[in-house]
mmCIF file of N, CA and C in Angstrom:
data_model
loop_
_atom_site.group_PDB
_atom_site.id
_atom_site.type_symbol
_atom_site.label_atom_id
_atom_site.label_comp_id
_atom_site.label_asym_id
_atom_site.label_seq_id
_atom_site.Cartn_x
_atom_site.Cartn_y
_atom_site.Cartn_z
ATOM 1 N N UNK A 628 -66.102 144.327 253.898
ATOM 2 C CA UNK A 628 -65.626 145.250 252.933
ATOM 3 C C UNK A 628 -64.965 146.459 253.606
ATOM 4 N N UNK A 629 -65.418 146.703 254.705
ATOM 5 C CA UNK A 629 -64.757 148.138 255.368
ATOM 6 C C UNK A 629 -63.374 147.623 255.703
ATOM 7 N N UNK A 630 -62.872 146.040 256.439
ATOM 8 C CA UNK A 630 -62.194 145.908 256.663
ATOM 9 C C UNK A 630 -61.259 146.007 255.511
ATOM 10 N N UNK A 631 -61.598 145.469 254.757
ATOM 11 C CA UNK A 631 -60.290 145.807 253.600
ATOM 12 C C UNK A 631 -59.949 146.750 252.911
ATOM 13 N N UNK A 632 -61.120 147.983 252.810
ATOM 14 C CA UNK A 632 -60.687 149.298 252.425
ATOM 15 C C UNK A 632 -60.235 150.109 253.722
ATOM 16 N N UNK A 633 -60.079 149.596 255.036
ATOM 17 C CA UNK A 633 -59.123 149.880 255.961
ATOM 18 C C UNK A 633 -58.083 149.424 255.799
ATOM 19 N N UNK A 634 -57.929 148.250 255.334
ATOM 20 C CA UNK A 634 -56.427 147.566 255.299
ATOM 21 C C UNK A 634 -55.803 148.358 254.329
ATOM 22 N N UNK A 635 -56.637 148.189 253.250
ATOM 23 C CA UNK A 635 -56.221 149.486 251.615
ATOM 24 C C UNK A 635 -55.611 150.588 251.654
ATOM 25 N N UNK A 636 -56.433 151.462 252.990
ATOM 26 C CA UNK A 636 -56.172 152.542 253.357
ATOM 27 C C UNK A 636 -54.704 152.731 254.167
ATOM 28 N N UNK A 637 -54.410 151.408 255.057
ATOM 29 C CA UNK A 637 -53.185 151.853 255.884
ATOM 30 C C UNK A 637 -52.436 150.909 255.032
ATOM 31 N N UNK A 638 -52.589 150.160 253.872
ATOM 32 C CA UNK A 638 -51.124 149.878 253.152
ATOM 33 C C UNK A 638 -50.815 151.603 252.359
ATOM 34 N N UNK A 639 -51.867 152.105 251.744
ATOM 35 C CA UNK A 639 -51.582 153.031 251.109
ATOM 36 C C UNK A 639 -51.058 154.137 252.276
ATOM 37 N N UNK A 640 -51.298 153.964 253.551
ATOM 38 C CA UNK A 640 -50.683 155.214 254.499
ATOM 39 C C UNK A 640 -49.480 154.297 254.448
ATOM 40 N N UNK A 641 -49.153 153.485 254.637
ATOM 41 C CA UNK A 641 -47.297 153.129 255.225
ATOM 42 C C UNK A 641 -46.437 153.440 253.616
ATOM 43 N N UNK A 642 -47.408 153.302 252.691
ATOM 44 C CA UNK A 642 -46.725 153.569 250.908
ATOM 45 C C UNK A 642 -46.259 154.810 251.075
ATOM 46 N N UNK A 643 -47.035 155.678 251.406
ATOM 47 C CA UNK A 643 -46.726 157.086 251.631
ATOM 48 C C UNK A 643 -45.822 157.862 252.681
ATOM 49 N N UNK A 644 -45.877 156.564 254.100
ATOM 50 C CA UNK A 644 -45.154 157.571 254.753
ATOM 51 C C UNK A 644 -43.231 156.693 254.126
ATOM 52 N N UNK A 645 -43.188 155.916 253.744
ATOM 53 C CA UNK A 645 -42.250 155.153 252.990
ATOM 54 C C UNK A 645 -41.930 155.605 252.183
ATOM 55 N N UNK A 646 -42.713 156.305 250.985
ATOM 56 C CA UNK A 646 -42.169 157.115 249.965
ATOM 57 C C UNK A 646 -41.640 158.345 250.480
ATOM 58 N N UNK A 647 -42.107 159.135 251.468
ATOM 59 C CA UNK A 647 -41.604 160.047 251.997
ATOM 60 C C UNK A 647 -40.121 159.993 253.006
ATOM 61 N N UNK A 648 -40.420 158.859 253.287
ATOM 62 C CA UNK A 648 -39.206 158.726 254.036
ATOM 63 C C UNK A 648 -38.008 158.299 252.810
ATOM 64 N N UNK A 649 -37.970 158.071 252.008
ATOM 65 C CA UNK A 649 -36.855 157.605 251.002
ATOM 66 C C UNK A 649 -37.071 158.702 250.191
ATOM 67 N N UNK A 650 -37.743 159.530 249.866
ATOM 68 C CA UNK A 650 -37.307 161.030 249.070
ATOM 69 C C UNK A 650 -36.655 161.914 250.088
ATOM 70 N N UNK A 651 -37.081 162.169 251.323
ATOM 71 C CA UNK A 651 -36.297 163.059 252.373
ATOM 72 C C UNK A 651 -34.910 162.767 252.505
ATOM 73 N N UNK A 652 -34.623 161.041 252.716
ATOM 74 C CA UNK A 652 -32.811 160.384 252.683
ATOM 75 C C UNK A 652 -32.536 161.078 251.624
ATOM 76 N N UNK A 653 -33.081 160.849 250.132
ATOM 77 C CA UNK A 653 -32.626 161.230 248.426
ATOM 78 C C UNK A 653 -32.655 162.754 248.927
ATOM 79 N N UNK A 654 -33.264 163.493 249.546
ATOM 80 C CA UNK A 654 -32.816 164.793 249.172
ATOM 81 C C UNK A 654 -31.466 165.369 250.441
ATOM 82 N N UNK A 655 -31.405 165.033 251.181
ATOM 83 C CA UNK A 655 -30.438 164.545 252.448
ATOM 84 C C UNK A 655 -29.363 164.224 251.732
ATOM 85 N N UNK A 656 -29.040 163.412 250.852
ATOM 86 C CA UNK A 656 -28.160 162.764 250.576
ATOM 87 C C UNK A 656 -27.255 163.875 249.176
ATOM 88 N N UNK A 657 -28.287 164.466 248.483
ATOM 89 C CA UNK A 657 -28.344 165.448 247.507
ATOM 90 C C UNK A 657 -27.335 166.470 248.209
ATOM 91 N N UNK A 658 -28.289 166.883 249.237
ATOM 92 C CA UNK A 658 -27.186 168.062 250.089
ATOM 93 C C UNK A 658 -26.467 167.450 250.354
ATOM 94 N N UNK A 659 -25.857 166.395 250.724
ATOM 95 C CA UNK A 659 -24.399 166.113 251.478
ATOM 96 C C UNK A 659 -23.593 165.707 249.892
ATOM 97 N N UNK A 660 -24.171 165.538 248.873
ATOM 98 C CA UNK A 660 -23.241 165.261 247.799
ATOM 99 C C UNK A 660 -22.828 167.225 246.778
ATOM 100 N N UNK A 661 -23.858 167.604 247.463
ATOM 101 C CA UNK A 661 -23.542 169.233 247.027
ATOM 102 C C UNK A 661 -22.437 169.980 247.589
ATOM 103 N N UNK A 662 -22.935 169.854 248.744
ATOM 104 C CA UNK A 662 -21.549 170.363 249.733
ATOM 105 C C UNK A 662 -20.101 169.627 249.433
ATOM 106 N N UNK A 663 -19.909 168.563 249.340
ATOM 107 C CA UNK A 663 -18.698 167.599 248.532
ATOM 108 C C UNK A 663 -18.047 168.106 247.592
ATOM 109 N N UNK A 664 -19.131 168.022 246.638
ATOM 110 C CA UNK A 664 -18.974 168.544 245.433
ATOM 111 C C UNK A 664 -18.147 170.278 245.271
ATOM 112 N N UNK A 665 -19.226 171.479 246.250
ATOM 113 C CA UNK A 665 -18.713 172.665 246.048
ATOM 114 C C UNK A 665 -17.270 172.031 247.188
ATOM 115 N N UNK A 666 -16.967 171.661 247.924
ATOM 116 C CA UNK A 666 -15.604 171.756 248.809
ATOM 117 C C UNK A 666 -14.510 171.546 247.701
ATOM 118 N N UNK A 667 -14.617 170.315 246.658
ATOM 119 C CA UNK A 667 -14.376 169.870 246.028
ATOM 120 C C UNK A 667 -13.579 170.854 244.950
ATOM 121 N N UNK A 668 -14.668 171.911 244.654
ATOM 122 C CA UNK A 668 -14.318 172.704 243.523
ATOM 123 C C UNK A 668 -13.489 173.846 243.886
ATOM 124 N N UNK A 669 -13.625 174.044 245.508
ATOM 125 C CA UNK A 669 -13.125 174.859 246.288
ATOM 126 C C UNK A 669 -11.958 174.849 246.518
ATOM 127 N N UNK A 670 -11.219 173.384 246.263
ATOM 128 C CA UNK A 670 -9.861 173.244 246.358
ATOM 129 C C UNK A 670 -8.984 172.897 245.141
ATOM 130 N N UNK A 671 -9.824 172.704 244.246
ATOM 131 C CA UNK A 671 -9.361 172.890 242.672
ATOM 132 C C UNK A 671 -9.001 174.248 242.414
ATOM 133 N N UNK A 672 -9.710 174.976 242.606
ATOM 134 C CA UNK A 672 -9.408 176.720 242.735
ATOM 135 C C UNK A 672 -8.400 177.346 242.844
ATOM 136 N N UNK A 673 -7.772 176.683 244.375
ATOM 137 C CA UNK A 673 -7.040 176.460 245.169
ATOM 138 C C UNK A 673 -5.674 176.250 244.603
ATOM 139 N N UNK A 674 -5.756 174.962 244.298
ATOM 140 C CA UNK A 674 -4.538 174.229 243.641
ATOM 141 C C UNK A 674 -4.525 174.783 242.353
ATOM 142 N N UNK A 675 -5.662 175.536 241.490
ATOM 143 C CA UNK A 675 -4.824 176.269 240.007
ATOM 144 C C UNK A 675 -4.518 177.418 240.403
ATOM 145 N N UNK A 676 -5.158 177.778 241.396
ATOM 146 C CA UNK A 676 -4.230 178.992 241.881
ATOM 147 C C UNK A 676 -2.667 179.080 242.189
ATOM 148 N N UNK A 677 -2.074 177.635 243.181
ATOM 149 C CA UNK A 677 -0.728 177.615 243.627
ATOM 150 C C UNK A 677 -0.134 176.847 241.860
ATOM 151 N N UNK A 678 -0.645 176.375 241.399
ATOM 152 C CA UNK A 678 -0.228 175.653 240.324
ATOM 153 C C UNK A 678 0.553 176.942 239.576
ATOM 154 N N UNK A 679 -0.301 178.067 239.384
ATOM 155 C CA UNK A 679 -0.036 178.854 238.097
ATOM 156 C C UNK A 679 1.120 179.863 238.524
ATOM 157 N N UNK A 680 0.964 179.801 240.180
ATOM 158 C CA UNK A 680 1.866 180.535 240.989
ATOM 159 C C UNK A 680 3.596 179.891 240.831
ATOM 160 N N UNK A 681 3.402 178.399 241.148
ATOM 161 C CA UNK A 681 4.590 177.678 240.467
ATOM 162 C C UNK A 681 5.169 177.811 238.935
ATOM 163 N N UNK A 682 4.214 178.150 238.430
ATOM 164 C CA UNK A 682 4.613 178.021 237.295
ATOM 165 C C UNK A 682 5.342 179.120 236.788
ATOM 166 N N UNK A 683 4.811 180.092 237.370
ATOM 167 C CA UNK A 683 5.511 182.054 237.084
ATOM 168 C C UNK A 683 6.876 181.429 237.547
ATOM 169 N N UNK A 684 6.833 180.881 238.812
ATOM 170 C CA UNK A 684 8.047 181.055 239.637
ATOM 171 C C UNK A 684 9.236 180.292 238.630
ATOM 172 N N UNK A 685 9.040 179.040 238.288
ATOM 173 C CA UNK A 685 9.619 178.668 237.040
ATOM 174 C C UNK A 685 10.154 179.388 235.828
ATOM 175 N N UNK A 686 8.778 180.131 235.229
ATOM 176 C CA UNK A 686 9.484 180.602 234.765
ATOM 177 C C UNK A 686 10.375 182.032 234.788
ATOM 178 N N UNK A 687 10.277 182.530 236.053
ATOM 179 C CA UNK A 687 11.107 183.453 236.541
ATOM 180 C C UNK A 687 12.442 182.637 236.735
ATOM 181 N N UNK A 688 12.427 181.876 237.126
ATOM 182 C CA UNK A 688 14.218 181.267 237.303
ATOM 183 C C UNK A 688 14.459 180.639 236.255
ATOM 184 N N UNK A 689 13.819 180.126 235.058
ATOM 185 C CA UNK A 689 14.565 180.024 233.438
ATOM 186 C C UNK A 689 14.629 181.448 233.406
ATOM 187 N N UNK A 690 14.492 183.032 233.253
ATOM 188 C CA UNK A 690 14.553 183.892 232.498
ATOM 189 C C UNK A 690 16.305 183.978 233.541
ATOM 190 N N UNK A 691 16.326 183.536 235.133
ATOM 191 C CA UNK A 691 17.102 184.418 235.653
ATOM 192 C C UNK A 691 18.271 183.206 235.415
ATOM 193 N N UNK A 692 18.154 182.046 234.987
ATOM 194 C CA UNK A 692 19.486 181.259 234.784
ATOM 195 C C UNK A 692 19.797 181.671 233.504
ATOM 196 N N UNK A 693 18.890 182.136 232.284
ATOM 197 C CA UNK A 693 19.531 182.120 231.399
ATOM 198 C C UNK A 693 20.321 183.649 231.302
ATOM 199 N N UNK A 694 20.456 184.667 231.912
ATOM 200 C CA UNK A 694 20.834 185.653 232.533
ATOM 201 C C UNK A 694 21.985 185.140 232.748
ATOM 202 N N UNK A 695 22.497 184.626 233.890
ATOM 203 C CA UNK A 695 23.614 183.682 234.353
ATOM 204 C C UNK A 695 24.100 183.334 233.633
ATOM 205 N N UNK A 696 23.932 182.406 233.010
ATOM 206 C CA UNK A 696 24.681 181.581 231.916
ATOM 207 C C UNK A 696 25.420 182.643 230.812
ATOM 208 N N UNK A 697 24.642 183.716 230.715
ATOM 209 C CA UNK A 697 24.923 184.566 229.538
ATOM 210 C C UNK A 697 26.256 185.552 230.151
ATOM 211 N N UNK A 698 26.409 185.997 231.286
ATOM 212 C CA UNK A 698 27.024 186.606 232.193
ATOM 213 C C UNK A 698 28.353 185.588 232.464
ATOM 214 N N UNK A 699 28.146 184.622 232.327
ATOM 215 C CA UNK A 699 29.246 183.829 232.642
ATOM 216 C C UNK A 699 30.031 183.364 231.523
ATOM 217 N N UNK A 700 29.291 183.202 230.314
ATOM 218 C CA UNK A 700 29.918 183.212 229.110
ATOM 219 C C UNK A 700 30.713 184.056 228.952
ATOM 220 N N UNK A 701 30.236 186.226 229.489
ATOM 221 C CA UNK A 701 31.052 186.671 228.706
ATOM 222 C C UNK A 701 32.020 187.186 229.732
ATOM 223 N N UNK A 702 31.634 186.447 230.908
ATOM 224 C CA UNK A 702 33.031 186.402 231.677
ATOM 225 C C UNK A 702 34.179 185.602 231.278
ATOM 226 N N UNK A 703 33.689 184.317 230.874
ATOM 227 C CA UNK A 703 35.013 183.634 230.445
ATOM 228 C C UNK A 703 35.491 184.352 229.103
ATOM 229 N N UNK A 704 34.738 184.761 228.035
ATOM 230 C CA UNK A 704 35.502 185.251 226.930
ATOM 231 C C UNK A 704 36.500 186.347 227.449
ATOM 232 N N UNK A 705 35.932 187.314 228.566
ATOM 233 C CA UNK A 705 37.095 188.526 228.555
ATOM 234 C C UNK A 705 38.201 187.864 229.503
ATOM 235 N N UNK A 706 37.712 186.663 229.900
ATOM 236 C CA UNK A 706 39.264 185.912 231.187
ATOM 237 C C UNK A 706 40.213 185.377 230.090
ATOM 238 N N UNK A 707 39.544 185.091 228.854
ATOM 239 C CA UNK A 707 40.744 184.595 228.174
ATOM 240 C C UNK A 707 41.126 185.652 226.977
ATOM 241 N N UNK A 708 40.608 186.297 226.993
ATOM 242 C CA UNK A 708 41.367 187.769 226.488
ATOM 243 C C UNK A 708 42.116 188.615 227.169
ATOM 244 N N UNK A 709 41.913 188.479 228.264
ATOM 245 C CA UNK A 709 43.085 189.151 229.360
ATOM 246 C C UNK A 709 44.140 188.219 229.459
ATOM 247 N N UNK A 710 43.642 186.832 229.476
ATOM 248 C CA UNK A 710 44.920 186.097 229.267
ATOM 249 C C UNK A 710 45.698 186.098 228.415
ATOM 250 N N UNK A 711 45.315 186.312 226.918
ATOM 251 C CA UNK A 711 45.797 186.166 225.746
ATOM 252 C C UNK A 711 46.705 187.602 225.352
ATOM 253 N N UNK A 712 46.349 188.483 225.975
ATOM 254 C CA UNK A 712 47.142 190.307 225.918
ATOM 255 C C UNK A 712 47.875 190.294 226.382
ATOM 256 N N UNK A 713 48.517 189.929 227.752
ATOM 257 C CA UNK A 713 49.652 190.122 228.288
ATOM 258 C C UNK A 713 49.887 188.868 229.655
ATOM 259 N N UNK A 714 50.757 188.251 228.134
ATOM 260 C CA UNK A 714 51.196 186.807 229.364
ATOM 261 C C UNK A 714 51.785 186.919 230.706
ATOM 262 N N UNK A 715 52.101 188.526 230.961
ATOM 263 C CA UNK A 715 53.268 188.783 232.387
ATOM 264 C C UNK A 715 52.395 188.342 233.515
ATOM 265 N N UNK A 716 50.858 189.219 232.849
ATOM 266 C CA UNK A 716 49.930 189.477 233.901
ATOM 267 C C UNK A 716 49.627 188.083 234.750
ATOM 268 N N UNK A 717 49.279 187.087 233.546
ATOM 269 C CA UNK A 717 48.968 185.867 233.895
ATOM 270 C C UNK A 717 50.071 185.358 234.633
ATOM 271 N N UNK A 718 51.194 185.220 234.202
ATOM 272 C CA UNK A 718 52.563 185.128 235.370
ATOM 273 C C UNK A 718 52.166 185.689 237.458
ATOM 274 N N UNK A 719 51.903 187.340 237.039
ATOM 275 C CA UNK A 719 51.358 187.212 238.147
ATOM 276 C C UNK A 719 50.186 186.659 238.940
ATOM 277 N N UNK A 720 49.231 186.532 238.032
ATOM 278 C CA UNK A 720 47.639 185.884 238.613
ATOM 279 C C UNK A 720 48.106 184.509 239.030
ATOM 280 N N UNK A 721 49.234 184.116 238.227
ATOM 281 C CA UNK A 721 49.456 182.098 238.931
ATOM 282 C C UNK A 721 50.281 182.636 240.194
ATOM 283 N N UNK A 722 51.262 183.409 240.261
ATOM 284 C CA UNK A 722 52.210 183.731 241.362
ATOM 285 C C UNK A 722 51.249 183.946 242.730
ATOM 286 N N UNK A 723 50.291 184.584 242.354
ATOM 287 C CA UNK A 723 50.003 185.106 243.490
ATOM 288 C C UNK A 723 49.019 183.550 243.935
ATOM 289 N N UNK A 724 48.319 183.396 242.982
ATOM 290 C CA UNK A 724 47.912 182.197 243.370
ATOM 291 C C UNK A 724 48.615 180.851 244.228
ATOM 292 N N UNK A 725 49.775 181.203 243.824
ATOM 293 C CA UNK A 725 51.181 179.869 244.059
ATOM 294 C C UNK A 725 50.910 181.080 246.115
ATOM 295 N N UNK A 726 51.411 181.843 245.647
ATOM 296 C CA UNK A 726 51.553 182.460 247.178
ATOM 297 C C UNK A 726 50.877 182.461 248.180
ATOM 298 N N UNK A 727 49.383 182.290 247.630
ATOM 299 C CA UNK A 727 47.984 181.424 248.732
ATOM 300 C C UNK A 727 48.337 180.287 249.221
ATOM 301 N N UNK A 728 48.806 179.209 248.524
ATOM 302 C CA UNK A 728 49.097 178.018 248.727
ATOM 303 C C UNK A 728 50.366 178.363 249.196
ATOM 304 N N UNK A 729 51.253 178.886 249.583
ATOM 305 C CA UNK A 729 52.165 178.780 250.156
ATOM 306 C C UNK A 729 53.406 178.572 249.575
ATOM 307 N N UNK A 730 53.652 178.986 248.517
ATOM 308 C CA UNK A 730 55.051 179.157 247.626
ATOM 309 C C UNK A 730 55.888 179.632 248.073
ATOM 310 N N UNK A 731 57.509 179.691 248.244
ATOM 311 C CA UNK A 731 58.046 179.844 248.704
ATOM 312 C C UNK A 731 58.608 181.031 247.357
ATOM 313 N N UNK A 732 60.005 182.197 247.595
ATOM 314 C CA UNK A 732 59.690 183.100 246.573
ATOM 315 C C UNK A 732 60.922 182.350 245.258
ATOM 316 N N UNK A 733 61.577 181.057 246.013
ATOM 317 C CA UNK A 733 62.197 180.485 244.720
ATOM 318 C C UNK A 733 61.367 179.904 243.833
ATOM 319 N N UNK A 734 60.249 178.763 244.547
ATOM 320 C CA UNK A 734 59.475 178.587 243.832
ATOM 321 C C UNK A 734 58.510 179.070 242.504
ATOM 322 N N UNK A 735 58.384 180.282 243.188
ATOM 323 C CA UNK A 735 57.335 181.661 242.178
ATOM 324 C C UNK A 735 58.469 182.153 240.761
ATOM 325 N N UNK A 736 59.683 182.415 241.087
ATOM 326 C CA UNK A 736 60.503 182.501 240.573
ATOM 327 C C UNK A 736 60.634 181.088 239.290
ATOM 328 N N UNK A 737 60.766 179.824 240.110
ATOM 329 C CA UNK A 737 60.960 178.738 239.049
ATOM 330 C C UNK A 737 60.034 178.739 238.421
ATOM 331 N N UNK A 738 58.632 178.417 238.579
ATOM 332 C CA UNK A 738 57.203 178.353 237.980
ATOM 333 C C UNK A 738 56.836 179.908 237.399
ATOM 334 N N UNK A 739 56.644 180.711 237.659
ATOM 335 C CA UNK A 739 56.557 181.779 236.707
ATOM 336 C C UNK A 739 57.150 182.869 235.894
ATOM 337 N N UNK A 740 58.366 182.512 236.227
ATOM 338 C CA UNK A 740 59.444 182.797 235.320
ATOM 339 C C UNK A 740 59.381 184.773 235.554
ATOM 340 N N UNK A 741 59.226 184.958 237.391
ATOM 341 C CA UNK A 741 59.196 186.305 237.751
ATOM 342 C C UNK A 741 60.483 186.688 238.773
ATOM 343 N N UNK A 742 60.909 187.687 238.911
ATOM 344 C CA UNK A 742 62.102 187.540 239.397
ATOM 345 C C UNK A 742 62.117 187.605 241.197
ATOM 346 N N UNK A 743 63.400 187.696 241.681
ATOM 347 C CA UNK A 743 63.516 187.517 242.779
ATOM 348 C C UNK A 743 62.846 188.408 244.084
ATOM 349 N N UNK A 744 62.848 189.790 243.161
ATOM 350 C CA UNK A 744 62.240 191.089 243.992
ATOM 351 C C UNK A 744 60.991 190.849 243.453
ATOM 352 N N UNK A 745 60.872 190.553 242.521
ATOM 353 C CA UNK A 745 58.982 190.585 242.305
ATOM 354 C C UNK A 745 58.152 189.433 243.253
ATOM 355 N N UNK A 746 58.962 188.245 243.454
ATOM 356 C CA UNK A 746 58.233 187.512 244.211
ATOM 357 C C UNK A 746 58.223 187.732 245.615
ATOM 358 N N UNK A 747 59.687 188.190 246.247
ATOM 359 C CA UNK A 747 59.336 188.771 247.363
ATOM 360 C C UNK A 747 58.133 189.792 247.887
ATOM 361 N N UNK A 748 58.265 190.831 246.799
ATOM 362 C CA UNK A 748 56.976 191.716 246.740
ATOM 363 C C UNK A 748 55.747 190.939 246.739
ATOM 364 N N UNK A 749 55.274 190.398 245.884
ATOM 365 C CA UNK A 749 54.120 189.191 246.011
ATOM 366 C C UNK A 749 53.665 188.942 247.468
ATOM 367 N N UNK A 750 55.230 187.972 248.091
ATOM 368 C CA UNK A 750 55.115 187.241 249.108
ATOM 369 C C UNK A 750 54.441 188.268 250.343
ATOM 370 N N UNK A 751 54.909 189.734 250.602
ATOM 371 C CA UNK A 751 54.799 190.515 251.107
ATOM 372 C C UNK A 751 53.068 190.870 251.160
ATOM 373 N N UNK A 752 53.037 191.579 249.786
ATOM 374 C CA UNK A 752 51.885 191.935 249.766
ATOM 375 C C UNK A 752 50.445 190.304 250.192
ATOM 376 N N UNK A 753 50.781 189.620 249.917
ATOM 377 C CA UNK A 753 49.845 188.822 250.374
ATOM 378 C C UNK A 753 49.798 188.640 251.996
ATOM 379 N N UNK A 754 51.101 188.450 252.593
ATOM 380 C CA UNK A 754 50.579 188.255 253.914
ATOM 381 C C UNK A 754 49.921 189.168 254.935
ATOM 382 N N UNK A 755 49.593 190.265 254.428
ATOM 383 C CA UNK A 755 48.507 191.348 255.044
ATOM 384 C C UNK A 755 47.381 190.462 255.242
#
């Protein structure tokens, strides 16, 4: 009888040091899934932080294109109101243009219907 409440005794010691050894892994394992976990949340943080940062930046360049766009609209309305007031002017804006490209002053003359001293003048003043 002693022998088997010895045997009793060291199944119930290896139960115990067995249960202990598999709650110590479970709590081992706890911390290494905690630490995961906070790194985890640590870079979520992270990323709504750069996220929300992108997102300003967005919408800072819709506020600054639509700026642009609006600026450029009412550039073209006053380009074709300057065009539309005085056709001479536009005569000169193509002349001189013709004179970048290299017009010669009969040319400026045929195409913009400006005279012989005006295109010379043109020709002049551009090659500075």
């Amino acid at each position: 009888m002693l022998i088997l409440a010895g045997l009793v005794a060291g199944l119930l010691l290896a139960a115990v040091v067995a249960l202990f050894w598999l709650l110590r892994g479970s709590i081992d394992t706890g911390r290494r899934l905690q630490q995961r976990f906070d790194e985890l949340q640590s870079q979520q943080r992270l990323l709504a932080s750069e996220l929300a940062g992108f997102q300003q930046t967005n919408i800072q360049m819709g506020e600054q294109l639509t700026v642009l766009n609006q600026q450029i609209k009412r550039l073209q309305e006053r380009q074709q109101q300057v065009e539309q007031q005085d056709p001479v002017s536009v005569s000169y804006s193509q002349a001189s243009r013709l004179v970048g490209l290299g017009a010669s002053a009969d040319d400026l003359t045929q195409a913009c219907g400006i005279t012989k001293a005006e295109a010379d003048l043109l020709i002049k003043m551009h090659a500075r």
